[in-house]
Amino acid sequence: QVQLVESGGGLVQPGGSLRLSCAASGRTFSSSTMGWFRQAPGKERELVAAIRWSGGTTYYADSVKGRFTISRDNAKNTFYLQMNSLEPEDTAVYSCAAQPKYILAVNLVNPSTYDYWGQGTQVTVSS
């Protein structure tokens, strides 16, 4: 079993920054893929970014490239989403997800690929 605990959401003005954290526990993650998804009202859940725990290869949605950075701290079993230059369109509930088994790159964007989820945290970008 895997537990994911998120922190770091909140209200920020356009152009501001936030960092989300997801602390993982319950098993080792050497072959895992970890992801950040978001869901805005009336929209489908979408992948924002993902990272391979081993090697650190990253993937980003086109809408956040150059603004968001996903990273991990192996020693703390924690991964992060640094969000800069936030826009009102980034407003959503952000959730971290984990899949201990290897995921093909083509399947990274599919929420059903991930077995474990955090509780979700609200990010609101507004002046």
mmCIF file with all atom_site columns, N, CA and C in Angstrom, residues 1-4 6 22 24 27 29 31-38 45-53 57-61 70 79 95-118:
data_model
loop_
_atom_site.group_PDB
_atom_site.id
_atom_site.type_symbol
_atom_site.label_atom_id
_atom_site.label_alt_id
_atom_site.label_comp_id
_atom_site.label_asym_id
_atom_site.label_entity_id
_atom_site.label_seq_id
_atom_site.pdbx_PDB_ins_code
_atom_site.Cartn_x
_atom_site.Cartn_y
_atom_site.Cartn_z
_atom_site.occupancy
_atom_site.B_iso_or_equiv
_atom_site.pdbx_formal_charge
_atom_site.auth_seq_id
_atom_site.auth_comp_id
_atom_site.auth_asym_id
_atom_site.auth_atom_id
_atom_site.pdbx_PDB_model_num
ATOM 1   N N  . GLN A 1 1   ? 0.845  -1.201 0.000   1.00 0.00 ? 1   GLN A N  1
ATOM 2   C CA . GLN A 1 1   ? 0.000  0.000  0.000   1.00 0.00 ? 1   GLN A CA 1
ATOM 3   C C  . GLN A 1 1   ? 0.876  1.247  0.000   1.00 0.00 ? 1   GLN A C  1
ATOM 4   N N  . VAL A 1 2   ? 0.381  2.266  -0.661  1.00 0.00 ? 2   VAL A N  1
ATOM 5   C CA . VAL A 1 2   ? 1.112  3.533  -0.770  1.00 0.00 ? 2   VAL A CA 1
ATOM 6   C C  . VAL A 1 2   ? 0.209  4.641  -0.275  1.00 0.00 ? 2   VAL A C  1
ATOM 7   N N  . GLN A 1 3   ? 0.777  5.529  0.507   1.00 0.00 ? 3   GLN A N  1
ATOM 8   C CA . GLN A 1 3   ? 0.049  6.715  0.947   1.00 0.00 ? 3   GLN A CA 1
ATOM 9   C C  . GLN A 1 3   ? 0.728  7.953  0.375   1.00 0.00 ? 3   GLN A C  1
ATOM 10  N N  . LEU A 1 4   ? -0.087 8.858  -0.145  1.00 0.00 ? 4   LEU A N  1
ATOM 11  C CA . LEU A 1 4   ? 0.413  10.110 -0.700  1.00 0.00 ? 4   LEU A CA 1
ATOM 12  C C  . LEU A 1 4   ? -0.258 11.255 0.036   1.00 0.00 ? 4   LEU A C  1
ATOM 13  N N  . GLU A 1 6   ? -0.389 15.400 0.214   1.00 0.00 ? 6   GLU A N  1
ATOM 14  C CA . GLU A 1 6   ? -0.037 16.635 -0.476  1.00 0.00 ? 6   GLU A CA 1
ATOM 15  C C  . GLU A 1 6   ? -0.057 17.828 0.466   1.00 0.00 ? 6   GLU A C  1
ATOM 16  N N  . CYS A 1 22  ? 4.373  16.354 -2.398  1.00 0.00 ? 22  CYS A N  1
ATOM 17  C CA . CYS A 1 22  ? 3.655  15.094 -2.231  1.00 0.00 ? 22  CYS A CA 1
ATOM 18  C C  . CYS A 1 22  ? 4.592  14.116 -1.535  1.00 0.00 ? 22  CYS A C  1
ATOM 19  N N  . ALA A 1 24  ? 5.389  10.569 -0.048  1.00 0.00 ? 24  ALA A N  1
ATOM 20  C CA . ALA A 1 24  ? 4.978  9.194  -0.293  1.00 0.00 ? 24  ALA A CA 1
ATOM 21  C C  . ALA A 1 24  ? 5.506  8.266  0.781   1.00 0.00 ? 24  ALA A C  1
ATOM 22  N N  . ARG A 1 27  ? 6.038  2.070  0.647   1.00 0.00 ? 27  ARG A N  1
ATOM 23  C CA . ARG A 1 27  ? 6.870  1.138  -0.104  1.00 0.00 ? 27  ARG A CA 1
ATOM 24  C C  . ARG A 1 27  ? 7.960  1.924  -0.811  1.00 0.00 ? 27  ARG A C  1
ATOM 25  N N  . PHE A 1 29  ? 10.143 3.166  -4.174  1.00 0.00 ? 29  PHE A N  1
ATOM 26  C CA . PHE A 1 29  ? 9.654  3.723  -5.424  1.00 0.00 ? 29  PHE A CA 1
ATOM 27  C C  . PHE A 1 29  ? 10.675 3.671  -6.544  1.00 0.00 ? 29  PHE A C  1
ATOM 28  N N  . SER A 1 31  ? 11.142 1.980  -9.180  1.00 0.00 ? 31  SER A N  1
ATOM 29  C CA . SER A 1 31  ? 10.679 1.850  -10.559 1.00 0.00 ? 31  SER A CA 1
ATOM 30  C C  . SER A 1 31  ? 9.400  2.633  -10.813 1.00 0.00 ? 31  SER A C  1
ATOM 31  N N  . SER A 1 32  ? 9.061  3.519  -9.896  1.00 0.00 ? 32  SER A N  1
ATOM 32  C CA . SER A 1 32  ? 7.781  4.198  -9.974  1.00 0.00 ? 32  SER A CA 1
ATOM 33  C C  . SER A 1 32  ? 7.785  5.374  -10.930 1.00 0.00 ? 32  SER A C  1
ATOM 34  N N  . THR A 1 33  ? 6.588  5.737  -11.337 1.00 0.00 ? 33  THR A N  1
ATOM 35  C CA . THR A 1 33  ? 6.337  7.007  -12.006 1.00 0.00 ? 33  THR A CA 1
ATOM 36  C C  . THR A 1 33  ? 5.384  7.800  -11.131 1.00 0.00 ? 33  THR A C  1
ATOM 37  N N  . MET A 1 34  ? 5.711  9.052  -10.931 1.00 0.00 ? 34  MET A N  1
ATOM 38  C CA . MET A 1 34  ? 4.902  9.929  -10.101 1.00 0.00 ? 34  MET A CA 1
ATOM 39  C C  . MET A 1 34  ? 4.386  11.072 -10.972 1.00 0.00 ? 34  MET A C  1
ATOM 40  N N  . GLY A 1 35  ? 3.150  11.464 -10.732 1.00 0.00 ? 35  GLY A N  1
ATOM 41  C CA . GLY A 1 35  ? 2.577  12.504 -11.569 1.00 0.00 ? 35  GLY A CA 1
ATOM 42  C C  . GLY A 1 35  ? 1.771  13.519 -10.779 1.00 0.00 ? 35  GLY A C  1
ATOM 43  N N  . TRP A 1 36  ? 1.625  14.660 -11.393 1.00 0.00 ? 36  TRP A N  1
ATOM 44  C CA . TRP A 1 36  ? 0.715  15.692 -10.890 1.00 0.00 ? 36  TRP A CA 1
ATOM 45  C C  . TRP A 1 36  ? -0.382 15.879 -11.930 1.00 0.00 ? 36  TRP A C  1
ATOM 46  N N  . PHE A 1 37  ? -1.616 15.757 -11.491 1.00 0.00 ? 37  PHE A N  1
ATOM 47  C CA . PHE A 1 37  ? -2.772 15.993 -12.336 1.00 0.00 ? 37  PHE A CA 1
ATOM 48  C C  . PHE A 1 37  ? -3.530 17.204 -11.785 1.00 0.00 ? 37  PHE A C  1
ATOM 49  N N  . ARG A 1 38  ? -4.372 17.774 -12.636 1.00 0.00 ? 38  ARG A N  1
ATOM 50  C CA . ARG A 1 38  ? -5.249 18.834 -12.162 1.00 0.00 ? 38  ARG A CA 1
ATOM 51  C C  . ARG A 1 38  ? -6.618 18.688 -12.818 1.00 0.00 ? 38  ARG A C  1
ATOM 52  N N  . ARG A 1 45  ? -9.900 15.644 -15.814 1.00 0.00 ? 45  ARG A N  1
ATOM 53  C CA . ARG A 1 45  ? -8.600 15.625 -15.152 1.00 0.00 ? 45  ARG A CA 1
ATOM 54  C C  . ARG A 1 45  ? -7.514 15.514 -16.211 1.00 0.00 ? 45  ARG A C  1
ATOM 55  N N  . GLU A 1 46  ? -6.459 16.306 -16.067 1.00 0.00 ? 46  GLU A N  1
ATOM 56  C CA . GLU A 1 46  ? -5.384 16.280 -17.047 1.00 0.00 ? 46  GLU A CA 1
ATOM 57  C C  . GLU A 1 46  ? -4.024 16.174 -16.351 1.00 0.00 ? 46  GLU A C  1
ATOM 58  N N  . LEU A 1 47  ? -3.097 15.499 -17.038 1.00 0.00 ? 47  LEU A N  1
ATOM 59  C CA . LEU A 1 47  ? -1.738 15.404 -16.533 1.00 0.00 ? 47  LEU A CA 1
ATOM 60  C C  . LEU A 1 47  ? -1.040 16.746 -16.696 1.00 0.00 ? 47  LEU A C  1
ATOM 61  N N  . VAL A 1 48  ? -0.423 17.208 -15.631 1.00 0.00 ? 48  VAL A N  1
ATOM 62  C CA . VAL A 1 48  ? 0.379  18.427 -15.669 1.00 0.00 ? 48  VAL A CA 1
ATOM 63  C C  . VAL A 1 48  ? 1.845  18.078 -15.895 1.00 0.00 ? 48  VAL A C  1
ATOM 64  N N  . ALA A 1 49  ? 2.346  17.137 -15.107 1.00 0.00 ? 49  ALA A N  1
ATOM 65  C CA . ALA A 1 49  ? 3.756  16.742 -15.203 1.00 0.00 ? 49  ALA A CA 1
ATOM 66  C C  . ALA A 1 49  ? 3.928  15.369 -14.577 1.00 0.00 ? 49  ALA A C  1
ATOM 67  N N  . ALA A 1 50  ? 4.959  14.666 -15.023 1.00 0.00 ? 50  ALA A N  1
ATOM 68  C CA . ALA A 1 50  ? 5.274  13.353 -14.460 1.00 0.00 ? 50  ALA A CA 1
ATOM 69  C C  . ALA A 1 50  ? 6.789  13.192 -14.403 1.00 0.00 ? 50  ALA A C  1
ATOM 70  N N  . ILE A 1 51  ? 7.226  12.291 -13.524 1.00 0.00 ? 51  ILE A N  1
ATOM 71  C CA . ILE A 1 51  ? 8.659  12.056 -13.362 1.00 0.00 ? 51  ILE A CA 1
ATOM 72  C C  . ILE A 1 51  ? 8.903  10.592 -13.057 1.00 0.00 ? 51  ILE A C  1
ATOM 73  N N  . ARG A 1 52  ? 9.935  10.046 -13.681 1.00 0.00 ? 52  ARG A N  1
ATOM 74  C CA . ARG A 1 52  ? 10.372 8.692  -13.362 1.00 0.00 ? 52  ARG A CA 1
ATOM 75  C C  . ARG A 1 52  ? 11.222 8.761  -12.103 1.00 0.00 ? 52  ARG A C  1
ATOM 76  N N  . TRP A 1 53  ? 10.869 7.943  -11.111 1.00 0.00 ? 53  TRP A N  1
ATOM 77  C CA . TRP A 1 53  ? 11.608 8.003  -9.852  1.00 0.00 ? 53  TRP A CA 1
ATOM 78  C C  . TRP A 1 53  ? 13.069 7.638  -10.057 1.00 0.00 ? 53  TRP A C  1
ATOM 79  N N  . THR A 1 57  ? 13.637 11.229 -15.424 1.00 0.00 ? 57  THR A N  1
ATOM 80  C CA . THR A 1 57  ? 13.071 11.722 -16.683 1.00 0.00 ? 57  THR A CA 1
ATOM 81  C C  . THR A 1 57  ? 11.735 12.384 -16.410 1.00 0.00 ? 57  THR A C  1
ATOM 82  N N  . THR A 1 58  ? 11.528 13.543 -17.042 1.00 0.00 ? 58  THR A N  1
ATOM 83  C CA . THR A 1 58  ? 10.311 14.314 -16.789 1.00 0.00 ? 58  THR A CA 1
ATOM 84  C C  . THR A 1 58  ? 9.480  14.502 -18.056 1.00 0.00 ? 58  THR A C  1
ATOM 85  N N  . TYR A 1 59  ? 8.192  14.725 -17.840 1.00 0.00 ? 59  TYR A N  1
ATOM 86  C CA . TYR A 1 59  ? 7.239  14.972 -18.910 1.00 0.00 ? 59  TYR A CA 1
ATOM 87  C C  . TYR A 1 59  ? 6.343  16.130 -18.474 1.00 0.00 ? 59  TYR A C  1
ATOM 88  N N  . TYR A 1 60  ? 5.969  16.980 -19.429 1.00 0.00 ? 60  TYR A N  1
ATOM 89  C CA . TYR A 1 60  ? 5.141  18.128 -19.104 1.00 0.00 ? 60  TYR A CA 1
ATOM 90  C C  . TYR A 1 60  ? 4.030  18.312 -20.138 1.00 0.00 ? 60  TYR A C  1
ATOM 91  N N  . ALA A 1 61  ? 2.891  18.793 -19.662 1.00 0.00 ? 61  ALA A N  1
ATOM 92  C CA . ALA A 1 61  ? 1.852  19.240 -20.579 1.00 0.00 ? 61  ALA A CA 1
ATOM 93  C C  . ALA A 1 61  ? 2.351  20.496 -21.285 1.00 0.00 ? 61  ALA A C  1
ATOM 94  N N  . ILE A 1 70  ? 8.760  19.725 -12.236 1.00 0.00 ? 70  ILE A N  1
ATOM 95  C CA . ILE A 1 70  ? 8.551  18.594 -11.335 1.00 0.00 ? 70  ILE A CA 1
ATOM 96  C C  . ILE A 1 70  ? 9.914  18.066 -10.912 1.00 0.00 ? 70  ILE A C  1
ATOM 97  N N  . PHE A 1 79  ? 7.997  14.219 -3.813  1.00 0.00 ? 79  PHE A N  1
ATOM 98  C CA . PHE A 1 79  ? 8.173  14.910 -5.079  1.00 0.00 ? 79  PHE A CA 1
ATOM 99  C C  . PHE A 1 79  ? 7.388  16.208 -5.067  1.00 0.00 ? 79  PHE A C  1
ATOM 100 N N  . SER A 1 95  ? -3.732 17.104 -7.865  1.00 0.00 ? 95  SER A N  1
ATOM 101 C CA . SER A 1 95  ? -3.586 15.838 -7.153  1.00 0.00 ? 95  SER A CA 1
ATOM 102 C C  . SER A 1 95  ? -2.309 15.149 -7.591  1.00 0.00 ? 95  SER A C  1
ATOM 103 N N  . CYS A 1 96  ? -1.604 14.578 -6.615  1.00 0.00 ? 96  CYS A N  1
ATOM 104 C CA . CYS A 1 96  ? -0.441 13.774 -6.972  1.00 0.00 ? 96  CYS A CA 1
ATOM 105 C C  . CYS A 1 96  ? -0.869 12.316 -7.117  1.00 0.00 ? 96  CYS A C  1
ATOM 106 N N  . ALA A 1 97  ? -0.131 11.597 -7.913  1.00 0.00 ? 97  ALA A N  1
ATOM 107 C CA . ALA A 1 97  ? -0.464 10.209 -8.201  1.00 0.00 ? 97  ALA A CA 1
ATOM 108 C C  . ALA A 1 97  ? 0.807  9.392  -8.345  1.00 0.00 ? 97  ALA A C  1
ATOM 109 N N  . ALA A 1 98  ? 0.688  8.105  -8.087  1.00 0.00 ? 98  ALA A N  1
ATOM 110 C CA . ALA A 1 98  ? 1.855  7.225  -8.176  1.00 0.00 ? 98  ALA A CA 1
ATOM 111 C C  . ALA A 1 98  ? 1.464  5.891  -8.797  1.00 0.00 ? 98  ALA A C  1
ATOM 112 N N  . GLN A 1 99  ? 2.392  5.373  -9.572  1.00 0.00 ? 99  GLN A N  1
ATOM 113 C CA . GLN A 1 99  ? 2.243  4.031  -10.131 1.00 0.00 ? 99  GLN A CA 1
ATOM 114 C C  . GLN A 1 99  ? 3.569  3.309  -9.918  1.00 0.00 ? 99  GLN A C  1
ATOM 115 N N  . PRO A 1 100 ? 3.578  2.318  -9.012  1.00 0.00 ? 100 PRO A N  1
ATOM 116 C CA . PRO A 1 100 ? 4.830  1.619  -8.720  1.00 0.00 ? 100 PRO A CA 1
ATOM 117 C C  . PRO A 1 100 ? 5.399  0.855  -9.908  1.00 0.00 ? 100 PRO A C  1
ATOM 118 N N  . LYS A 1 101 ? 4.552  0.418  -10.832 1.00 0.00 ? 101 LYS A N  1
ATOM 119 C CA . LYS A 1 101 ? 5.027  -0.332 -11.989 1.00 0.00 ? 101 LYS A CA 1
ATOM 120 C C  . LYS A 1 101 ? 5.404  0.620  -13.108 1.00 0.00 ? 101 LYS A C  1
ATOM 121 N N  . TYR A 1 102 ? 6.227  0.136  -14.030 1.00 0.00 ? 102 TYR A N  1
ATOM 122 C CA . TYR A 1 102 ? 6.669  0.968  -15.145 1.00 0.00 ? 102 TYR A CA 1
ATOM 123 C C  . TYR A 1 102 ? 5.484  1.324  -16.044 1.00 0.00 ? 102 TYR A C  1
ATOM 124 N N  . ILE A 1 103 ? 5.427  2.576  -16.460 1.00 0.00 ? 103 ILE A N  1
ATOM 125 C CA . ILE A 1 103 ? 4.376  3.054  -17.351 1.00 0.00 ? 103 ILE A CA 1
ATOM 126 C C  . ILE A 1 103 ? 4.991  3.451  -18.678 1.00 0.00 ? 103 ILE A C  1
ATOM 127 N N  . LEU A 1 104 ? 4.434  2.972  -19.773 1.00 0.00 ? 104 LEU A N  1
ATOM 128 C CA . LEU A 1 104 ? 4.873  3.443  -21.075 1.00 0.00 ? 104 LEU A CA 1
ATOM 129 C C  . LEU A 1 104 ? 4.572  4.935  -21.201 1.00 0.00 ? 104 LEU A C  1
ATOM 130 N N  . ALA A 1 105 ? 5.430  5.639  -21.901 1.00 0.00 ? 105 ALA A N  1
ATOM 131 C CA . ALA A 1 105 ? 5.267  7.080  -22.033 1.00 0.00 ? 105 ALA A CA 1
ATOM 132 C C  . ALA A 1 105 ? 3.895  7.446  -22.590 1.00 0.00 ? 105 ALA A C  1
ATOM 133 N N  . VAL A 1 106 ? 3.381  6.658  -23.506 1.00 0.00 ? 106 VAL A N  1
ATOM 134 C CA . VAL A 1 106 ? 2.099  6.967  -24.131 1.00 0.00 ? 106 VAL A CA 1
ATOM 135 C C  . VAL A 1 106 ? 0.953  6.895  -23.121 1.00 0.00 ? 106 VAL A C  1
ATOM 136 N N  . ASN A 1 107 ? 1.156  6.189  -22.028 1.00 0.00 ? 107 ASN A N  1
ATOM 137 C CA . ASN A 1 107 ? 0.103  6.024  -21.023 1.00 0.00 ? 107 ASN A CA 1
ATOM 138 C C  . ASN A 1 107 ? 0.221  6.989  -19.854 1.00 0.00 ? 107 ASN A C  1
ATOM 139 N N  . LEU A 1 108 ? 1.225  7.822  -19.850 1.00 0.00 ? 108 LEU A N  1
ATOM 140 C CA . LEU A 1 108 ? 1.434  8.721  -18.711 1.00 0.00 ? 108 LEU A CA 1
ATOM 141 C C  . LEU A 1 108 ? 0.254  9.660  -18.494 1.00 0.00 ? 108 LEU A C  1
ATOM 142 N N  . VAL A 1 109 ? -0.401 10.078 -19.561 1.00 0.00 ? 109 VAL A N  1
ATOM 143 C CA . VAL A 1 109 ? -1.449 11.089 -19.445 1.00 0.00 ? 109 VAL A CA 1
ATOM 144 C C  . VAL A 1 109 ? -2.776 10.510 -18.960 1.00 0.00 ? 109 VAL A C  1
ATOM 145 N N  . ASN A 1 110 ? -2.871 9.200  -18.875 1.00 0.00 ? 110 ASN A N  1
ATOM 146 C CA . ASN A 1 110 ? -4.136 8.550  -18.534 1.00 0.00 ? 110 ASN A CA 1
ATOM 147 C C  . ASN A 1 110 ? -4.255 8.377  -17.021 1.00 0.00 ? 110 ASN A C  1
ATOM 148 N N  . PRO A 1 111 ? -5.195 9.048  -16.360 1.00 0.00 ? 111 PRO A N  1
ATOM 149 C CA . PRO A 1 111 ? -5.306 8.934  -14.900 1.00 0.00 ? 111 PRO A CA 1
ATOM 150 C C  . PRO A 1 111 ? -5.504 7.493  -14.424 1.00 0.00 ? 111 PRO A C  1
ATOM 151 N N  . SER A 1 112 ? -6.171 6.681  -15.206 1.00 0.00 ? 112 SER A N  1
ATOM 152 C CA . SER A 1 112 ? -6.436 5.300  -14.771 1.00 0.00 ? 112 SER A CA 1
ATOM 153 C C  . SER A 1 112 ? -5.181 4.452  -14.710 1.00 0.00 ? 112 SER A C  1
ATOM 154 N N  . THR A 1 113 ? -4.080 4.961  -15.261 1.00 0.00 ? 113 THR A N  1
ATOM 155 C CA . THR A 1 113 ? -2.804 4.246  -15.205 1.00 0.00 ? 113 THR A CA 1
ATOM 156 C C  . THR A 1 113 ? -2.218 4.245  -13.794 1.00 0.00 ? 113 THR A C  1
ATOM 157 N N  . TYR A 1 114 ? -2.607 5.209  -12.998 1.00 0.00 ? 114 TYR A N  1
ATOM 158 C CA . TYR A 1 114 ? -2.007 5.398  -11.674 1.00 0.00 ? 114 TYR A CA 1
ATOM 159 C C  . TYR A 1 114 ? -2.867 4.722  -10.604 1.00 0.00 ? 114 TYR A C  1
ATOM 160 N N  . ASP A 1 115 ? -2.223 3.977  -9.717  1.00 0.00 ? 115 ASP A N  1
ATOM 161 C CA . ASP A 1 115 ? -2.945 3.217  -8.694  1.00 0.00 ? 115 ASP A CA 1
ATOM 162 C C  . ASP A 1 115 ? -3.186 3.998  -7.407  1.00 0.00 ? 115 ASP A C  1
ATOM 163 N N  . TYR A 1 116 ? -2.356 4.977  -7.123  1.00 0.00 ? 116 TYR A N  1
ATOM 164 C CA . TYR A 1 116 ? -2.441 5.670  -5.834  1.00 0.00 ? 116 TYR A CA 1
ATOM 165 C C  . TYR A 1 116 ? -2.553 7.173  -6.048  1.00 0.00 ? 116 TYR A C  1
ATOM 166 N N  . TRP A 1 117 ? -3.372 7.804  -5.195  1.00 0.00 ? 117 TRP A N  1
ATOM 167 C CA . TRP A 1 117 ? -3.658 9.224  -5.344  1.00 0.00 ? 117 TRP A CA 1
ATOM 168 C C  . TRP A 1 117 ? -3.604 9.935  -4.002  1.00 0.00 ? 117 TRP A C  1
ATOM 169 N N  . GLY A 1 118 ? -3.175 11.196 -4.054  1.00 0.00 ? 118 GLY A N  1
ATOM 170 C CA . GLY A 1 118 ? -3.284 12.052 -2.889  1.00 0.00 ? 118 GLY A CA 1
ATOM 171 C C  . GLY A 1 118 ? -4.697 12.594 -2.768  1.00 0.00 ? 118 GLY A C  1
#
